[in-house]
Amino acid sequence: MNPLLLPGAVIDGQQVTLGVMGGGQLGRMFVHAAQAMGYATAVLDPDPASPAGLVSHHHIATAYEDPQGLAQLAACSAAITTEFENVPAPALATLAATRPVAPGAAAVAIAQDRAQEKAHFDRCGVPCAPYAVIETADHLESITDELLPGILKTTRMGYDGKGQVRIATRQALKDAWAALGQVSCVLEKMLPLASECSVIVARSADGEMVNFPVQHNLHRDGILAVTQVVEGLVDPALAAQLVAAARAIAQGVAYVGVLCVEFFVLQDGRWVVNEMAPRPHNSGHYTMDACDQSQFDLQVRTLAGLPLVAPRQHSQAIMLNLLGDLWFRANGKACSKEGSPPWNEVLALPGAHLHLYGKLAARPGRKMGHLNLIAATAAEVRTNALRAAAILGIEAF
Ligand code: ATP
Ligand code: MG
């Protein structure tokens, strides 16, 4: 049970402080939400210019497993969360010895490891793609043809499509496993996708659970490009099933915090779970402007032991991810090295909300920010989102 940490409370002469492991954009948006509610914040991230560190009351710039850094974070924080799943599980366990940590080390350890994750989905009765775990050359030999063509994914440390190779033949599989350094992998059958969806749930320490509506996601080159949460896009019967599955997955690990579950919807109408992220998710950024509470507000509430109230989506929403590529080809023209895409043109559109993460250097594929478009109707939000995409040089969807 997380203790109740009332916003603005003063403990030992200090404003009550919420801590976060990781200083990326998700940490930054958590910090903003926590501060808006009256909490002080602490960030542990080795990068002195981390997006969250730049806006936090405290920034501890040590390695994630540095005992002194962890001790410092625990000393100033009344409770601690995480913003990325590859935070070393032993570091969370160290923090948990003296402070409430949500999500807990056990849930994070499952999400860090594709094999454990799939076993967890199995235990929860939620179907995933046919797969095999590959740890030895013998495992590689014994896979069945049913898994080909497939995707070989490293069991650990993959993100944004990194650590994945698509393979069609047994020889290609051998080559791919060698190229990945013969580390532990899962081979997943390549499925014919109709669409991709995700569901974000928040669960409190006493088992209360709420969820956001189902998000419809478009990935390009393994990276989320567009999220749409508009009327008529996701069949309500399908949406109900995905929400139930996401809730079962959270319940199955007595999860505390915000959890995102990603799904594949297949061309024959069936669906499978893909993976889970033990934190707010890129596909939930629309909640910041289209819902009465954002995914980061709910992360604060679960961490501080505050009540969870079902969030309400008040506007139709489309989110465009702003990758570093745009800094080089907005409007089809190269931006100057220091220049920015033409935000002035984008912000002239009704219902446009720009979120940039404070990263100084743009690089292709780097998540620099996101743009939320909101409107009263699905048609209106789509028109404006397509206009924004055209201005920025993002391919239409
Ligand atoms: P994330 O940044 O979401 O953590 P990731 O690197 O963990 O990404 P996955 O979500 O496993 O990668 O896969 C990335 C994308 O590749 C998926 O969103 C989907 O478009 C495609 N993909 C992955 N697995 C399969 C599959 N079994 N069949 C078809 N497409 C797949
Ligand atoms: Mg994914």
CSV table of N, CA and C in Angstrom, one decimal, residues 224-380:
chain,number,residue,atom,x,y,z
A,224,LEU,N,6.8,4.7,-33.5
A,224,LEU,CA,5.4,5.3,-33.5
A,224,LEU,C,5.5,6.6,-34.3
A,225,ALA,N,4.5,6.7,-35.3
A,225,ALA,CA,4.5,7.9,-36.1
A,225,ALA,C,3.2,8.7,-35.7
A,226,VAL,N,2.1,8.1,-35.7
A,226,VAL,CA,0.8,8.7,-35.5
A,226,VAL,C,-0.1,7.9,-34.6
A,227,THR,N,-0.7,8.6,-33.6
A,227,THR,CA,-1.8,7.9,-32.8
A,227,THR,C,-3.1,8.7,-33.0
A,228,GLN,N,-4.1,7.9,-33.2
A,228,GLN,CA,-5.4,8.5,-33.4
A,228,GLN,C,-6.4,7.9,-32.4
A,229,VAL,N,-7.1,8.8,-31.8
A,229,VAL,CA,-8.2,8.3,-30.9
A,229,VAL,C,-9.4,9.1,-31.3
A,230,VAL,N,-10.1,8.6,-32.3
A,230,VAL,CA,-11.2,9.3,-32.9
A,230,VAL,C,-12.4,8.4,-33.1
A,231,GLU,N,-13.6,8.9,-33.0
A,231,GLU,CA,-14.8,8.1,-33.1
A,231,GLU,C,-14.8,7.3,-34.4
A,232,GLY,N,-15.2,6.0,-34.3
A,232,GLY,CA,-15.5,5.3,-35.5
A,232,GLY,C,-14.2,4.5,-36.0
A,233,LEU,N,-13.1,4.7,-35.4
A,233,LEU,CA,-11.9,4.1,-35.9
A,233,LEU,C,-11.7,2.7,-35.4
A,234,VAL,N,-12.0,2.5,-34.1
A,234,VAL,CA,-11.8,1.2,-33.5
A,234,VAL,C,-13.2,0.6,-33.2
A,235,ASP,N,-13.5,-0.6,-33.7
A,235,ASP,CA,-14.7,-1.2,-33.4
A,235,ASP,C,-15.0,-1.4,-31.9
A,236,PRO,N,-16.1,-0.9,-31.4
A,236,PRO,CA,-16.3,-0.9,-30.0
A,236,PRO,C,-16.2,-2.3,-29.3
A,237,ALA,N,-16.6,-3.4,-30.0
A,237,ALA,CA,-16.5,-4.7,-29.5
A,237,ALA,C,-15.0,-5.1,-29.3
A,238,LEU,N,-14.2,-4.8,-30.3
A,238,LEU,CA,-12.8,-5.1,-30.3
A,238,LEU,C,-12.2,-4.2,-29.1
A,239,ALA,N,-12.6,-3.0,-29.0
A,239,ALA,CA,-12.0,-2.1,-28.0
A,239,ALA,C,-12.3,-2.7,-26.6
A,240,ALA,N,-13.5,-3.2,-26.4
A,240,ALA,CA,-13.8,-3.8,-25.1
A,240,ALA,C,-12.9,-5.0,-24.8
A,241,GLN,N,-12.7,-5.8,-25.8
A,241,GLN,CA,-11.8,-6.9,-25.5
A,241,GLN,C,-10.4,-6.5,-25.2
A,242,LEU,N,-9.9,-5.5,-25.9
A,242,LEU,CA,-8.5,-5.0,-25.7
A,242,LEU,C,-8.4,-4.4,-24.3
A,243,VAL,N,-9.4,-3.7,-23.9
A,243,VAL,CA,-9.3,-3.1,-22.5
A,243,VAL,C,-9.4,-4.2,-21.5
A,244,ALA,N,-10.2,-5.2,-21.7
A,244,ALA,CA,-10.3,-6.3,-20.7
A,244,ALA,C,-8.9,-7.0,-20.6
A,245,ALA,N,-8.3,-7.2,-21.8
A,245,ALA,CA,-7.0,-7.9,-21.8
A,245,ALA,C,-5.9,-7.0,-21.0
A,246,ALA,N,-5.9,-5.7,-21.3
A,246,ALA,CA,-4.9,-4.9,-20.7
A,246,ALA,C,-5.1,-4.9,-19.1
A,247,ARG,N,-6.4,-4.9,-18.7
A,247,ARG,CA,-6.7,-4.9,-17.3
A,247,ARG,C,-6.2,-6.2,-16.7
A,248,ALA,N,-6.5,-7.3,-17.4
A,248,ALA,CA,-6.1,-8.6,-16.9
A,248,ALA,C,-4.5,-8.7,-16.7
A,249,ILE,N,-3.8,-8.1,-17.7
A,249,ILE,CA,-2.3,-8.1,-17.6
A,249,ILE,C,-1.8,-7.3,-16.4
A,250,ALA,N,-2.5,-6.2,-16.2
A,250,ALA,CA,-2.1,-5.3,-15.0
A,250,ALA,C,-2.4,-6.1,-13.7
A,251,GLN,N,-3.6,-6.6,-13.7
A,251,GLN,CA,-4.1,-7.3,-12.5
A,251,GLN,C,-3.2,-8.5,-12.2
A,252,GLY,N,-2.8,-9.2,-13.2
A,252,GLY,CA,-2.0,-10.4,-13.1
A,252,GLY,C,-0.6,-10.2,-12.4
A,253,VAL,N,-0.2,-9.0,-12.4
A,253,VAL,CA,1.1,-8.7,-11.7
A,253,VAL,C,0.9,-7.7,-10.6
A,254,ALA,N,-0.3,-7.6,-10.1
A,254,ALA,CA,-0.7,-6.6,-9.1
A,254,ALA,C,0.1,-5.3,-9.3
A,255,TYR,N,-0.1,-4.8,-10.5
A,255,TYR,CA,0.7,-3.7,-11.0
A,255,TYR,C,0.2,-2.4,-10.3
A,256,VAL,N,1.2,-1.5,-9.9
A,256,VAL,CA,0.9,-0.2,-9.4
A,256,VAL,C,1.6,0.8,-10.3
A,257,GLY,N,0.8,1.7,-10.9
A,257,GLY,CA,1.3,2.7,-11.7
A,257,GLY,C,0.5,2.8,-13.0
A,258,VAL,N,1.2,3.4,-14.0
A,258,VAL,CA,0.6,3.5,-15.4
A,258,VAL,C,1.3,2.4,-16.3
A,259,LEU,N,0.4,1.6,-17.0
A,259,LEU,CA,0.9,0.5,-17.8
A,259,LEU,C,0.3,0.7,-19.2
A,260,CYS,N,1.2,0.5,-20.2
A,260,CYS,CA,0.6,0.5,-21.6
A,260,CYS,C,0.8,-0.9,-22.2
A,261,VAL,N,-0.3,-1.4,-22.8
A,261,VAL,CA,-0.2,-2.7,-23.5
A,261,VAL,C,-0.5,-2.5,-24.9
A,262,GLU,N,0.5,-3.0,-25.8
A,262,GLU,CA,0.4,-2.9,-27.2
A,262,GLU,C,-0.2,-4.1,-27.8
A,263,PHE,N,-1.1,-3.9,-28.8
A,263,PHE,CA,-1.7,-5.1,-29.5
A,263,PHE,C,-1.6,-5.0,-31.0
A,264,PHE,N,-1.6,-6.2,-31.6
A,264,PHE,CA,-1.7,-6.3,-33.1
A,264,PHE,C,-3.1,-6.8,-33.4
A,265,VAL,N,-3.8,-6.1,-34.3
A,265,VAL,CA,-5.1,-6.5,-34.8
A,265,VAL,C,-4.8,-7.1,-36.2
A,266,LEU,N,-5.2,-8.4,-36.4
A,266,LEU,CA,-4.9,-9.2,-37.5
A,266,LEU,C,-5.9,-9.0,-38.6
A,267,GLN,N,-5.5,-9.3,-39.9
A,267,GLN,CA,-6.4,-9.1,-41.0
A,267,GLN,C,-7.6,-9.9,-41.0
A,268,ASP,N,-7.6,-11.1,-40.2
A,268,ASP,CA,-8.8,-11.9,-40.1
A,268,ASP,C,-9.7,-11.5,-39.0
A,269,GLY,N,-9.3,-10.4,-38.3
A,269,GLY,CA,-10.2,-9.9,-37.2
A,269,GLY,C,-9.7,-10.3,-35.9
A,270,ARG,N,-8.9,-11.4,-35.8
A,270,ARG,CA,-8.4,-11.7,-34.4
A,270,ARG,C,-7.4,-10.7,-34.0
A,271,TRP,N,-6.9,-10.8,-32.7
A,271,TRP,CA,-5.9,-9.9,-32.2
A,271,TRP,C,-5.0,-10.6,-31.3
A,272,VAL,N,-3.8,-10.1,-31.1
A,272,VAL,CA,-2.8,-10.7,-30.1
A,272,VAL,C,-2.2,-9.5,-29.4
A,273,VAL,N,-1.7,-9.8,-28.2
A,273,VAL,CA,-0.9,-8.8,-27.5
A,273,VAL,C,0.5,-8.8,-28.0
A,274,ASN,N,1.1,-7.6,-28.1
A,274,ASN,CA,2.5,-7.5,-28.6
A,274,ASN,C,3.4,-7.4,-27.4
A,275,GLU,N,3.3,-6.3,-26.6
A,275,GLU,CA,4.2,-6.1,-25.5
A,275,GLU,C,3.6,-5.1,-24.5
A,276,MET,N,4.3,-5.0,-23.4
A,276,MET,CA,3.8,-4.0,-22.4
A,276,MET,C,4.9,-3.1,-22.0
A,277,ALA,N,4.6,-1.9,-21.6
A,277,ALA,CA,5.6,-0.9,-21.2
A,277,ALA,C,5.1,-0.4,-19.8
A,278,PRO,N,6.0,-0.6,-18.8
A,278,PRO,CA,5.7,-0.3,-17.4
A,278,PRO,C,5.8,1.2,-17.0
A,279,ARG,N,5.1,2.0,-17.8
A,279,ARG,CA,5.2,3.5,-17.7
A,279,ARG,C,4.2,4.1,-18.6
A,280,PRO,N,4.1,5.5,-18.6
A,280,PRO,CA,3.3,6.1,-19.6
A,280,PRO,C,4.0,5.9,-20.9
A,281,HIS,N,3.2,6.1,-22.0
A,281,HIS,CA,3.7,5.6,-23.3
A,281,HIS,C,3.5,6.7,-24.4
A,282,ASN,N,4.3,6.7,-25.4
A,282,ASN,CA,4.2,7.6,-26.5
A,282,ASN,C,2.8,7.7,-27.1
A,283,SER,N,2.1,6.5,-27.1
A,283,SER,CA,0.8,6.5,-27.7
A,283,SER,C,-0.2,7.2,-26.8
A,284,GLY,N,0.2,7.5,-25.6
A,284,GLY,CA,-0.8,8.2,-24.7
A,284,GLY,C,-0.6,9.7,-24.5
A,285,HIS,N,0.3,10.2,-25.4
A,285,HIS,CA,0.6,11.7,-25.2
A,285,HIS,C,-0.7,12.6,-25.6
A,286,TYR,N,-1.6,12.0,-26.4
A,286,TYR,CA,-2.8,12.8,-26.7
A,286,TYR,C,-3.6,13.1,-25.5
A,287,THR,N,-3.4,12.3,-24.4
A,287,THR,CA,-4.2,12.5,-23.2
A,287,THR,C,-4.0,13.9,-22.6
A,288,MET,N,-2.8,14.4,-22.9
A,288,MET,CA,-2.4,15.7,-22.3
A,288,MET,C,-3.3,16.8,-22.7
A,289,ASP,N,-3.9,16.7,-23.9
A,289,ASP,CA,-4.8,17.8,-24.4
A,289,ASP,C,-6.2,17.3,-24.6
A,290,ALA,N,-6.4,16.0,-24.8
A,290,ALA,CA,-7.7,15.6,-25.2
A,290,ALA,C,-8.5,14.9,-24.1
A,291,CYS,N,-7.9,14.8,-22.9
A,291,CYS,CA,-8.6,14.1,-21.8
A,291,CYS,C,-8.6,15.0,-20.5
A,292,ASP,N,-9.5,14.8,-19.6
A,292,ASP,CA,-9.5,15.7,-18.4
A,292,ASP,C,-8.4,15.4,-17.4
A,293,GLN,N,-7.8,14.2,-17.6
A,293,GLN,CA,-6.5,13.9,-16.9
A,293,GLN,C,-5.6,13.2,-17.8
A,294,SER,N,-4.3,13.5,-17.8
A,294,SER,CA,-3.4,12.9,-18.7
A,294,SER,C,-2.8,11.7,-18.1
A,295,GLN,N,-2.1,10.9,-18.9
A,295,GLN,CA,-1.5,9.7,-18.3
A,295,GLN,C,-0.4,10.0,-17.3
A,296,PHE,N,0.2,11.2,-17.4
A,296,PHE,CA,1.1,11.6,-16.4
A,296,PHE,C,0.5,12.0,-15.0
A,297,ASP,N,-0.7,12.6,-15.2
A,297,ASP,CA,-1.5,13.0,-13.9
A,297,ASP,C,-1.8,11.7,-13.2
A,298,LEU,N,-2.2,10.6,-14.0
A,298,LEU,CA,-2.5,9.4,-13.3
A,298,LEU,C,-1.3,8.7,-12.7
A,299,GLN,N,-0.1,8.9,-13.4
A,299,GLN,CA,1.1,8.3,-12.8
A,299,GLN,C,1.4,9.0,-11.4
A,300,VAL,N,1.2,10.3,-11.4
A,300,VAL,CA,1.4,11.0,-10.1
A,300,VAL,C,0.4,10.5,-9.1
A,301,ARG,N,-0.8,10.3,-9.5
A,301,ARG,CA,-1.8,9.9,-8.5
A,301,ARG,C,-1.5,8.5,-7.9
A,302,THR,N,-1.1,7.6,-8.8
A,302,THR,CA,-0.8,6.2,-8.4
A,302,THR,C,0.4,6.2,-7.4
A,303,LEU,N,1.4,7.0,-7.7
A,303,LEU,CA,2.6,7.1,-6.9
A,303,LEU,C,2.3,7.7,-5.6
A,304,ALA,N,1.4,8.7,-5.5
A,304,ALA,CA,1.2,9.5,-4.3
A,304,ALA,C,0.0,8.9,-3.5
A,305,GLY,N,-0.6,7.8,-4.0
A,305,GLY,CA,-1.7,7.1,-3.2
A,305,GLY,C,-3.0,8.0,-3.3
A,306,LEU,N,-3.1,8.8,-4.3
A,306,LEU,CA,-4.3,9.6,-4.4
A,306,LEU,C,-5.4,8.8,-5.2
A,307,PRO,N,-6.7,9.2,-5.0
A,307,PRO,CA,-7.7,8.5,-5.7
A,307,PRO,C,-7.6,8.5,-7.2
A,308,LEU,N,-8.1,7.4,-7.8
A,308,LEU,CA,-8.1,7.3,-9.3
A,308,LEU,C,-9.5,7.5,-9.7
A,309,VAL,N,-9.7,8.4,-10.6
A,309,VAL,CA,-11.1,8.7,-11.2
A,309,VAL,C,-11.0,8.4,-12.7
A,310,ALA,N,-11.9,7.7,-13.2
A,310,ALA,CA,-11.9,7.4,-14.6
A,310,ALA,C,-11.6,8.6,-15.5
A,311,PRO,N,-10.6,8.7,-16.3
A,311,PRO,CA,-10.4,9.8,-17.2
A,311,PRO,C,-11.4,9.9,-18.3
A,312,ARG,N,-11.8,11.1,-18.7
A,312,ARG,CA,-12.8,11.3,-19.7
A,312,ARG,C,-12.1,12.0,-20.9
A,313,GLN,N,-12.3,11.4,-22.1
A,313,GLN,CA,-11.8,12.0,-23.3
A,313,GLN,C,-12.8,13.1,-23.7
A,314,HIS,N,-12.4,14.3,-23.8
A,314,HIS,CA,-13.4,15.4,-24.1
A,314,HIS,C,-13.3,15.8,-25.6
A,315,SER,N,-12.2,15.4,-26.3
A,315,SER,CA,-12.0,15.9,-27.6
A,315,SER,C,-11.5,14.7,-28.5
A,316,GLN,N,-11.8,14.8,-29.8
A,316,GLN,CA,-11.2,13.9,-30.7
A,316,GLN,C,-9.8,14.2,-30.9
A,317,ALA,N,-8.9,13.2,-31.0
A,317,ALA,CA,-7.5,13.5,-30.9
A,317,ALA,C,-6.6,12.8,-32.0
A,318,ILE,N,-5.6,13.5,-32.5
A,318,ILE,CA,-4.6,12.9,-33.3
A,318,ILE,C,-3.3,13.4,-32.8
A,319,MET,N,-2.3,12.5,-32.6
A,319,MET,CA,-1.0,12.9,-32.2
A,319,MET,C,0.0,12.6,-33.3
A,320,LEU,N,0.8,13.6,-33.6
A,320,LEU,CA,1.9,13.3,-34.6
A,320,LEU,C,3.2,13.3,-33.8
A,321,ASN,N,4.0,12.3,-34.0
A,321,ASN,CA,5.3,12.3,-33.3
A,321,ASN,C,6.2,13.2,-34.1
A,322,LEU,N,7.0,14.0,-33.4
A,322,LEU,CA,8.0,14.9,-34.1
A,322,LEU,C,9.4,14.3,-33.9
A,323,LEU,N,9.8,13.6,-35.0
A,323,LEU,CA,11.2,13.0,-35.0
A,323,LEU,C,12.2,14.0,-35.5
A,324,GLY,N,13.4,13.8,-35.1
A,324,GLY,CA,14.5,14.7,-35.5
A,324,GLY,C,14.6,15.0,-37.0
A,325,ASP,N,14.1,14.0,-37.8
A,325,ASP,CA,14.1,14.1,-39.3
A,325,ASP,C,13.5,15.4,-39.7
A,326,LEU,N,12.4,15.9,-39.0
A,326,LEU,CA,11.7,17.1,-39.4
A,326,LEU,C,12.5,18.3,-39.4
A,327,TRP,N,13.6,18.3,-38.6
A,327,TRP,CA,14.4,19.5,-38.5
A,327,TRP,C,15.2,19.7,-39.8
A,328,PHE,N,15.2,18.6,-40.6
A,328,PHE,CA,16.0,18.6,-41.8
A,328,PHE,C,15.2,18.7,-43.1
A,329,ARG,N,13.9,18.5,-43.0
A,329,ARG,CA,13.1,18.5,-44.2
A,329,ARG,C,11.7,19.0,-44.1
A,330,ALA,N,11.5,19.9,-43.1
A,330,ALA,CA,10.2,20.5,-43.0
A,330,ALA,C,9.8,21.3,-44.3
A,331,ASN,N,8.6,21.2,-44.7
A,331,ASN,CA,8.2,21.9,-45.9
A,331,ASN,C,8.9,21.5,-47.1
A,332,GLY,N,9.6,20.3,-47.0
A,332,GLY,CA,10.4,19.8,-48.2
A,332,GLY,C,11.7,20.5,-48.3
A,333,LYS,N,11.9,21.5,-47.5
A,333,LYS,CA,13.2,22.3,-47.5
A,333,LYS,C,14.1,21.9,-46.3
A,334,ALA,N,15.4,22.0,-46.5
A,334,ALA,CA,16.2,21.7,-45.3
A,334,ALA,C,16.1,22.9,-44.4
A,335,CYS,N,16.0,22.6,-43.1
A,335,CYS,CA,16.0,23.7,-42.1
A,335,CYS,C,17.5,24.0,-41.9
A,336,SER,N,17.8,25.2,-41.4
A,336,SER,CA,19.2,25.6,-41.1
A,336,SER,C,19.5,24.7,-39.9
A,337,LYS,N,20.8,24.6,-39.6
A,337,LYS,CA,21.3,23.7,-38.5
A,337,LYS,C,20.7,24.1,-37.2
A,338,GLU,N,20.6,25.4,-37.0
A,338,GLU,CA,20.0,25.9,-35.7
A,338,GLU,C,18.5,26.0,-35.8
A,339,GLY,N,18.0,25.9,-37.0
A,339,GLY,CA,16.6,26.3,-37.2
A,339,GLY,C,15.6,25.3,-36.7
A,340,SER,N,14.3,25.6,-36.7
A,340,SER,CA,13.3,24.8,-36.2
A,340,SER,C,12.3,24.6,-37.4
A,341,PRO,N,11.5,23.6,-37.4
A,341,PRO,CA,10.4,23.5,-38.3
A,341,PRO,C,9.4,24.7,-38.1
A,342,PRO,N,8.6,25.0,-39.1
A,342,PRO,CA,7.8,26.2,-39.0
A,342,PRO,C,6.6,26.0,-38.1
A,343,TRP,N,6.9,26.1,-36.8
A,343,TRP,CA,5.9,25.9,-35.8
A,343,TRP,C,4.8,27.0,-35.9
A,344,ASN,N,5.2,28.2,-36.3
A,344,ASN,CA,4.3,29.3,-36.4
A,344,ASN,C,3.1,28.9,-37.4
A,345,GLU,N,3.4,28.2,-38.5
A,345,GLU,CA,2.4,27.8,-39.4
A,345,GLU,C,1.5,26.7,-38.8
A,346,VAL,N,2.1,25.8,-38.0
A,346,VAL,CA,1.4,24.7,-37.4
A,346,VAL,C,0.5,25.2,-36.3
A,347,LEU,N,1.0,26.2,-35.6
A,347,LEU,CA,0.2,26.7,-34.4
A,347,LEU,C,-0.9,27.6,-34.9
A,348,ALA,N,-1.0,27.9,-36.2
A,348,ALA,CA,-2.1,28.7,-36.7
A,348,ALA,C,-3.4,27.8,-36.9
A,349,LEU,N,-3.1,26.4,-36.8
A,349,LEU,CA,-4.3,25.5,-37.0
A,349,LEU,C,-5.1,25.4,-35.7
A,350,PRO,N,-6.4,25.4,-35.7
A,350,PRO,CA,-7.2,25.3,-34.5
A,350,PRO,C,-6.9,24.0,-33.8
A,351,GLY,N,-6.8,24.0,-32.5
A,351,GLY,CA,-6.7,22.8,-31.7
A,351,GLY,C,-5.3,22.2,-31.7
A,352,ALA,N,-4.3,23.0,-32.2
A,352,ALA,CA,-2.9,22.4,-32.2
A,352,ALA,C,-2.2,22.7,-30.9
A,353,HIS,N,-1.6,21.7,-30.3
A,353,HIS,CA,-0.8,21.8,-29.1
A,353,HIS,C,0.5,21.2,-29.3
A,354,LEU,N,1.6,22.1,-29.2
A,354,LEU,CA,2.9,21.7,-29.4
A,354,LEU,C,3.6,21.3,-28.1
A,355,HIS,N,4.3,20.2,-28.1
A,355,HIS,CA,5.1,19.7,-26.9
A,355,HIS,C,6.5,19.4,-27.4
A,356,LEU,N,7.5,20.2,-27.0
A,356,LEU,CA,8.9,19.9,-27.4
A,356,LEU,C,9.6,19.5,-26.1
A,357,TYR,N,10.6,18.6,-26.2
A,357,TYR,CA,11.2,18.0,-25.0
A,357,TYR,C,12.5,18.7,-24.6
A,358,GLY,N,12.9,19.8,-25.2
A,358,GLY,CA,14.1,20.5,-24.8
A,358,GLY,C,15.4,19.8,-25.2
A,359,LYS,N,15.4,19.0,-26.2
A,359,LYS,CA,16.6,18.4,-26.7
A,359,LYS,C,17.3,19.3,-27.7
A,360,LEU,N,18.6,19.6,-27.4
A,360,LEU,CA,19.3,20.6,-28.2
A,360,LEU,C,19.6,20.1,-29.6
A,361,ALA,N,20.0,18.8,-29.7
A,361,ALA,CA,20.4,18.3,-31.0
A,361,ALA,C,19.4,17.4,-31.7
A,362,ALA,N,19.0,17.8,-32.9
A,362,ALA,CA,18.0,17.0,-33.6
A,362,ALA,C,18.8,15.9,-34.4
A,363,ARG,N,18.3,14.7,-34.3
A,363,ARG,CA,18.9,13.6,-35.2
A,363,ARG,C,17.8,12.8,-35.8
A,364,PRO,N,18.0,12.2,-37.0
A,364,PRO,CA,17.0,11.4,-37.5
A,364,PRO,C,16.6,10.3,-36.6
A,365,GLY,N,15.3,10.1,-36.4
A,365,GLY,CA,14.7,9.1,-35.5
A,365,GLY,C,14.7,9.5,-34.1
A,366,ARG,N,15.3,10.6,-33.7
A,366,ARG,CA,15.2,11.0,-32.3
A,366,ARG,C,13.9,11.7,-32.0
A,367,LYS,N,13.3,11.3,-30.9
A,367,LYS,CA,12.0,11.9,-30.5
A,367,LYS,C,12.2,13.2,-29.9
A,368,MET,N,11.8,14.3,-30.7
A,368,MET,CA,12.1,15.7,-30.2
A,368,MET,C,10.9,16.3,-29.6
A,369,GLY,N,9.7,15.8,-29.9
A,369,GLY,CA,8.5,16.3,-29.3
A,369,GLY,C,7.3,15.6,-30.0
A,370,HIS,N,6.1,16.1,-29.7
A,370,HIS,CA,4.9,15.6,-30.3
A,370,HIS,C,3.9,16.8,-30.5
A,371,LEU,N,3.0,16.6,-31.5
A,371,LEU,CA,2.0,17.6,-31.7
A,371,LEU,C,0.6,17.0,-31.6
A,372,ASN,N,-0.2,17.5,-30.6
A,372,ASN,CA,-1.5,17.0,-30.5
A,372,ASN,C,-2.5,17.9,-31.2
A,373,LEU,N,-3.3,17.3,-32.0
A,373,LEU,CA,-4.4,18.1,-32.6
A,373,LEU,C,-5.7,17.6,-31.9
A,374,ILE,N,-6.5,18.5,-31.5
A,374,ILE,CA,-7.8,18.2,-30.9
A,374,ILE,C,-8.9,19.0,-31.5
A,375,ALA,N,-10.1,18.3,-31.6
A,375,ALA,CA,-11.3,19.0,-32.2
A,375,ALA,C,-12.6,18.3,-31.7
A,376,ALA,N,-13.7,19.0,-32.0
A,376,ALA,CA,-15.0,18.4,-31.5
A,376,ALA,C,-15.4,17.2,-32.4
A,377,THR,N,-15.0,17.2,-33.6
A,377,THR,CA,-15.4,16.1,-34.5
A,377,THR,C,-14.2,15.4,-35.1
A,378,ALA,N,-14.5,14.1,-35.5
A,378,ALA,CA,-13.4,13.3,-36.1
A,378,ALA,C,-13.0,13.9,-37.4
A,379,ALA,N,-13.9,14.4,-38.2
A,379,ALA,CA,-13.6,15.0,-39.5
A,379,ALA,C,-12.7,16.2,-39.4
A,380,GLU,N,-13.0,17.0,-38.4
A,380,GLU,CA,-12.2,18.3,-38.2
A,380,GLU,C,-10.8,18.0,-37.7
